[in-house]
Amino acid sequence: MIFLVFLGFTVLTGYLGYTFVNHQLKPVLVALAEEEAKKTAQKAFLKGIEEMQQKVNPVATLQVDKQNRITGVQFNSQMEAKAYQLVTQRILKELSKEENRLKHISFGKILQSSIFADMGPNIPVHIWVEGTPHVTFTSSIEGKGINTTLITVNLQAVIEMQSLLPLTNEHYTLKFNQPIARQVIVGEVPDFYPFGLNPIPQND
């Protein structure tokens, strides 16, 4: 009889423990792992942009009509392809470094305790990239008033990543959008526009 009571207590304790871990700790651990994946991927993405801005110029030119009004942004296909290659390769290079570094999340942080945030055993988290990042340029022209236009060129990246946790294996689709050139144009269209770090000349 005592054995059956002990067995029942053990099973109940195990079930309650599993329920607590699966429903309380697992979502927090998954969210923290995703946060680590985002920080890792964003750092690699910004490194890629930095290298692109040093080696590729110009990526785009402004298009104007016969009245010398801005009608759009035209990307240089050769420079665009080179930029994609540089950014993609740099992202993969930076993320490959991180694959060999096992990250850790403290158990206190998983419990969401400000007092024990840095205490307790560290939970290992392995993060790696899946496939090749998808990189694209976008542009926008926005009216900001009479004879005033804001032109923005953005670099976007979609990075697929995975994390291996003690309780689960998670997949993330991370999207980043970074303005790489922005300029307010006032009045008549000049012959040259300085866009951030990379000047974007007018396309005659």
Tab-separated table of C-alpha atoms in Angstrom:
chain	number	residue	atom	x	y	z
A	1	MET	CA	0.000	0.000	0.000
A	2	ILE	CA	2.792	2.384	0.969
A	3	PHE	CA	4.595	1.518	-2.273
A	4	LEU	CA	1.504	2.355	-4.331
A	5	VAL	CA	1.086	5.694	-2.524
A	6	PHE	CA	4.767	6.490	-3.106
A	7	LEU	CA	4.503	5.483	-6.760
A	8	GLY	CA	1.390	7.599	-7.240
A	9	PHE	CA	3.068	10.574	-5.554
A	10	THR	CA	6.153	10.155	-7.749
A	11	VAL	CA	4.082	9.989	-10.939
A	12	LEU	CA	2.016	13.015	-9.893
A	13	THR	CA	5.143	15.004	-9.010
A	14	GLY	CA	6.741	14.084	-12.321
A	15	TYR	CA	3.624	15.080	-14.254
A	16	LEU	CA	3.325	18.409	-12.437
A	17	GLY	CA	7.031	19.049	-13.025
A	18	TYR	CA	6.701	18.251	-16.726
A	19	THR	CA	3.618	20.477	-17.016
A	20	PHE	CA	5.410	23.358	-15.287
A	21	VAL	CA	8.490	23.036	-17.484
A	22	ASN	CA	6.536	22.562	-20.717
A	23	HIS	CA	3.962	25.310	-20.156
A	24	GLN	CA	5.850	27.824	-18.012
A	25	LEU	CA	9.571	27.552	-18.713
A	26	LYS	CA	9.592	26.389	-22.337
A	27	PRO	CA	7.858	29.496	-23.828
A	28	VAL	CA	10.260	31.772	-21.933
A	29	LEU	CA	13.284	29.750	-23.043
A	30	VAL	CA	12.085	29.791	-26.669
A	31	ALA	CA	11.559	33.579	-26.544
A	32	LEU	CA	15.020	34.145	-25.050
A	33	ALA	CA	16.600	31.881	-27.673
A	34	GLU	CA	14.829	33.815	-30.445
A	35	GLU	CA	16.137	37.056	-28.955
A	36	GLU	CA	19.681	35.645	-29.065
A	37	ALA	CA	19.161	34.526	-32.677
A	38	LYS	CA	17.927	38.001	-33.658
A	39	LYS	CA	20.892	39.731	-32.035
A	40	THR	CA	23.310	37.346	-33.723
A	41	ALA	CA	21.702	37.732	-37.167
A	42	GLN	CA	21.340	41.508	-36.907
A	43	LYS	CA	24.992	41.891	-35.972
A	44	ALA	CA	25.985	39.840	-39.036
A	45	PHE	CA	23.609	41.861	-41.260
A	46	LEU	CA	25.088	45.187	-40.128
A	47	LYS	CA	28.608	43.856	-40.732
A	48	GLY	CA	27.528	42.987	-44.263
A	49	ILE	CA	26.182	46.511	-44.844
A	50	GLU	CA	29.394	48.020	-43.505
A	51	GLU	CA	31.501	46.012	-45.954
A	52	MET	CA	29.148	46.800	-48.848
A	53	GLN	CA	29.344	50.549	-48.206
A	54	GLN	CA	33.133	50.362	-48.262
A	55	LYS	CA	33.405	48.379	-51.501
A	56	VAL	CA	30.329	49.142	-53.633
A	57	ASN	CA	29.531	52.638	-54.910
A	58	PRO	CA	27.172	53.787	-56.300
A	59	VAL	CA	24.410	51.213	-56.009
A	60	ALA	CA	21.675	53.460	-57.414
A	61	THR	CA	21.051	56.649	-59.370
A	62	LEU	CA	18.099	59.028	-59.372
A	63	GLN	CA	15.791	59.115	-62.380
A	64	VAL	CA	14.341	62.446	-63.547
A	65	ASP	CA	11.884	63.360	-66.297
A	66	LYS	CA	12.175	66.060	-68.980
A	67	GLN	CA	11.060	68.676	-66.475
A	68	ASN	CA	13.933	67.630	-64.216
A	69	ARG	CA	11.566	66.149	-61.629
A	70	ILE	CA	12.510	63.035	-59.688
A	71	THR	CA	10.546	60.024	-60.916
A	72	GLY	CA	12.321	57.122	-59.246
A	73	VAL	CA	15.492	55.364	-58.211
A	74	GLN	CA	17.308	53.110	-60.666
A	75	PHE	CA	19.636	50.426	-59.331
A	76	ASN	CA	22.880	49.628	-61.096
A	77	SER	CA	22.455	45.918	-61.861
A	78	GLN	CA	26.195	45.171	-61.701
A	79	MET	CA	26.699	47.014	-58.432
A	80	GLU	CA	23.461	45.558	-57.079
A	81	ALA	CA	24.625	42.001	-57.789
A	82	LYS	CA	28.002	42.738	-56.215
A	83	ALA	CA	26.312	44.225	-53.150
A	84	TYR	CA	24.084	41.162	-52.751
A	85	GLN	CA	27.109	38.895	-52.980
A	86	LEU	CA	29.169	40.892	-50.481
A	87	VAL	CA	26.372	41.210	-47.924
A	88	THR	CA	25.313	37.560	-48.220
A	89	GLN	CA	28.863	36.249	-47.920
A	90	ARG	CA	29.604	38.490	-44.936
A	91	ILE	CA	26.395	37.411	-43.164
A	92	LEU	CA	27.275	33.742	-43.675
A	93	LYS	CA	30.862	34.381	-42.542
A	94	GLU	CA	29.770	36.110	-39.335
A	95	LEU	CA	27.099	33.518	-38.560
A	96	SER	CA	29.515	30.636	-39.167
A	97	LYS	CA	31.691	32.085	-36.395
A	98	GLU	CA	28.721	32.037	-34.032
A	99	GLU	CA	27.905	28.405	-34.842
A	100	ASN	CA	31.048	27.354	-32.998
A	101	ARG	CA	30.178	29.429	-29.942
A	102	LEU	CA	27.709	27.807	-27.578
A	103	LYS	CA	25.546	30.504	-26.003
A	104	HIS	CA	24.119	30.221	-22.499
A	105	ILE	CA	21.004	31.560	-20.785
A	106	SER	CA	20.951	31.638	-16.987
A	107	PHE	CA	18.208	29.661	-15.260
A	108	GLY	CA	17.364	32.742	-13.204
A	109	LYS	CA	16.672	34.680	-16.406
A	110	ILE	CA	14.383	31.891	-17.614
A	111	LEU	CA	12.467	32.176	-14.324
A	112	GLN	CA	12.147	35.911	-15.108
A	113	SER	CA	13.541	36.854	-11.734
A	114	SER	CA	15.313	40.214	-11.494
A	115	ILE	CA	17.019	39.085	-8.287
A	116	PHE	CA	18.367	35.798	-9.659
A	117	ALA	CA	18.717	36.900	-13.311
A	118	ASP	CA	22.421	36.039	-13.457
A	119	MET	CA	22.325	33.124	-11.036
A	120	GLY	CA	21.635	29.437	-11.330
A	121	PRO	CA	22.864	26.932	-13.896
A	122	ASN	CA	23.374	28.128	-17.472
A	123	ILE	CA	21.173	26.537	-20.141
A	124	PRO	CA	23.109	25.866	-23.387
A	125	VAL	CA	21.679	27.260	-26.639
A	126	HIS	CA	23.106	26.330	-30.033
A	127	ILE	CA	22.197	28.750	-32.862
A	128	TRP	CA	22.953	28.323	-36.565
A	129	VAL	CA	21.874	29.659	-39.975
A	130	GLU	CA	19.782	27.651	-42.430
A	131	GLY	CA	20.473	28.025	-46.144
A	132	THR	CA	21.469	31.317	-47.780
A	133	PRO	CA	20.123	34.701	-46.625
A	134	HIS	CA	17.862	36.497	-49.116
A	135	VAL	CA	19.004	40.100	-49.675
A	136	THR	CA	17.147	42.791	-51.665
A	137	PHE	CA	17.152	46.570	-52.196
A	138	THR	CA	14.025	48.711	-51.995
A	139	SER	CA	13.471	52.432	-52.478
A	140	SER	CA	10.756	54.913	-51.624
A	141	ILE	CA	9.986	58.501	-52.598
A	142	GLU	CA	7.778	60.388	-50.173
A	143	GLY	CA	6.452	63.925	-50.457
A	144	LYS	CA	7.178	65.996	-47.357
A	145	GLY	CA	5.603	69.278	-48.379
A	146	ILE	CA	5.783	71.812	-51.215
A	147	ASN	CA	8.830	71.041	-53.396
A	148	THR	CA	10.209	68.750	-50.698
A	149	THR	CA	10.837	65.047	-51.227
A	150	LEU	CA	12.326	62.374	-48.975
A	151	ILE	CA	14.142	59.606	-50.852
A	152	THR	CA	15.148	56.457	-48.983
A	153	VAL	CA	17.064	53.401	-50.148
A	154	ASN	CA	16.774	50.326	-47.897
A	155	LEU	CA	18.578	47.021	-47.773
A	156	GLN	CA	16.402	44.136	-46.640
A	157	ALA	CA	17.451	40.663	-45.547
A	158	VAL	CA	15.537	37.509	-44.669
A	159	ILE	CA	17.620	35.066	-42.636
A	160	GLU	CA	16.458	31.575	-41.697
A	161	MET	CA	17.904	30.325	-38.412
A	162	GLN	CA	17.505	27.440	-35.974
A	163	SER	CA	18.222	27.024	-32.294
A	164	LEU	CA	18.773	23.784	-30.412
A	165	LEU	CA	17.502	23.918	-26.831
A	166	PRO	CA	17.274	21.285	-24.087
A	167	LEU	CA	13.483	21.212	-24.470
A	168	THR	CA	12.945	21.886	-28.155
A	169	ASN	CA	14.391	22.675	-31.566
A	170	GLU	CA	13.083	25.997	-32.914
A	171	HIS	CA	13.050	27.590	-36.384
A	172	TYR	CA	13.057	31.368	-36.961
A	173	THR	CA	12.484	33.500	-40.049
A	174	LEU	CA	14.185	36.788	-39.206
A	175	LYS	CA	13.578	39.911	-41.307
A	176	PHE	CA	15.705	43.048	-41.224
A	177	ASN	CA	15.259	46.385	-42.999
A	178	GLN	CA	18.067	48.934	-42.824
A	179	PRO	CA	18.056	52.388	-44.497
A	180	ILE	CA	21.424	52.790	-46.223
A	181	ALA	CA	20.733	56.134	-47.908
A	182	ARG	CA	18.292	58.915	-47.110
A	183	GLN	CA	18.087	62.458	-48.425
A	184	VAL	CA	15.591	65.303	-48.348
A	185	ILE	CA	15.457	67.137	-51.685
A	186	VAL	CA	14.179	70.725	-51.574
A	187	GLY	CA	13.269	72.809	-54.638
A	188	GLU	CA	14.819	72.183	-58.037
A	189	VAL	CA	16.721	68.982	-58.676
A	190	PRO	CA	20.486	69.586	-58.344
A	191	ASP	CA	23.096	67.734	-60.372
A	192	PHE	CA	24.296	65.601	-57.483
A	193	TYR	CA	22.818	64.108	-54.319
A	194	PRO	CA	24.898	62.972	-51.346
A	195	PHE	CA	23.135	59.859	-49.987
A	196	GLY	CA	24.454	58.928	-46.566
A	197	LEU	CA	27.853	57.284	-46.907
A	198	ASN	CA	27.334	56.464	-50.590
A	199	PRO	CA	26.654	59.379	-52.961
A	200	ILE	CA	23.885	58.624	-55.444
A	201	PRO	CA	24.365	60.721	-58.598
A	202	GLN	CA	21.583	61.913	-60.840
A	203	ASN	CA	20.943	59.636	-63.819
A	204	ASP	CA	20.815	61.822	-66.951
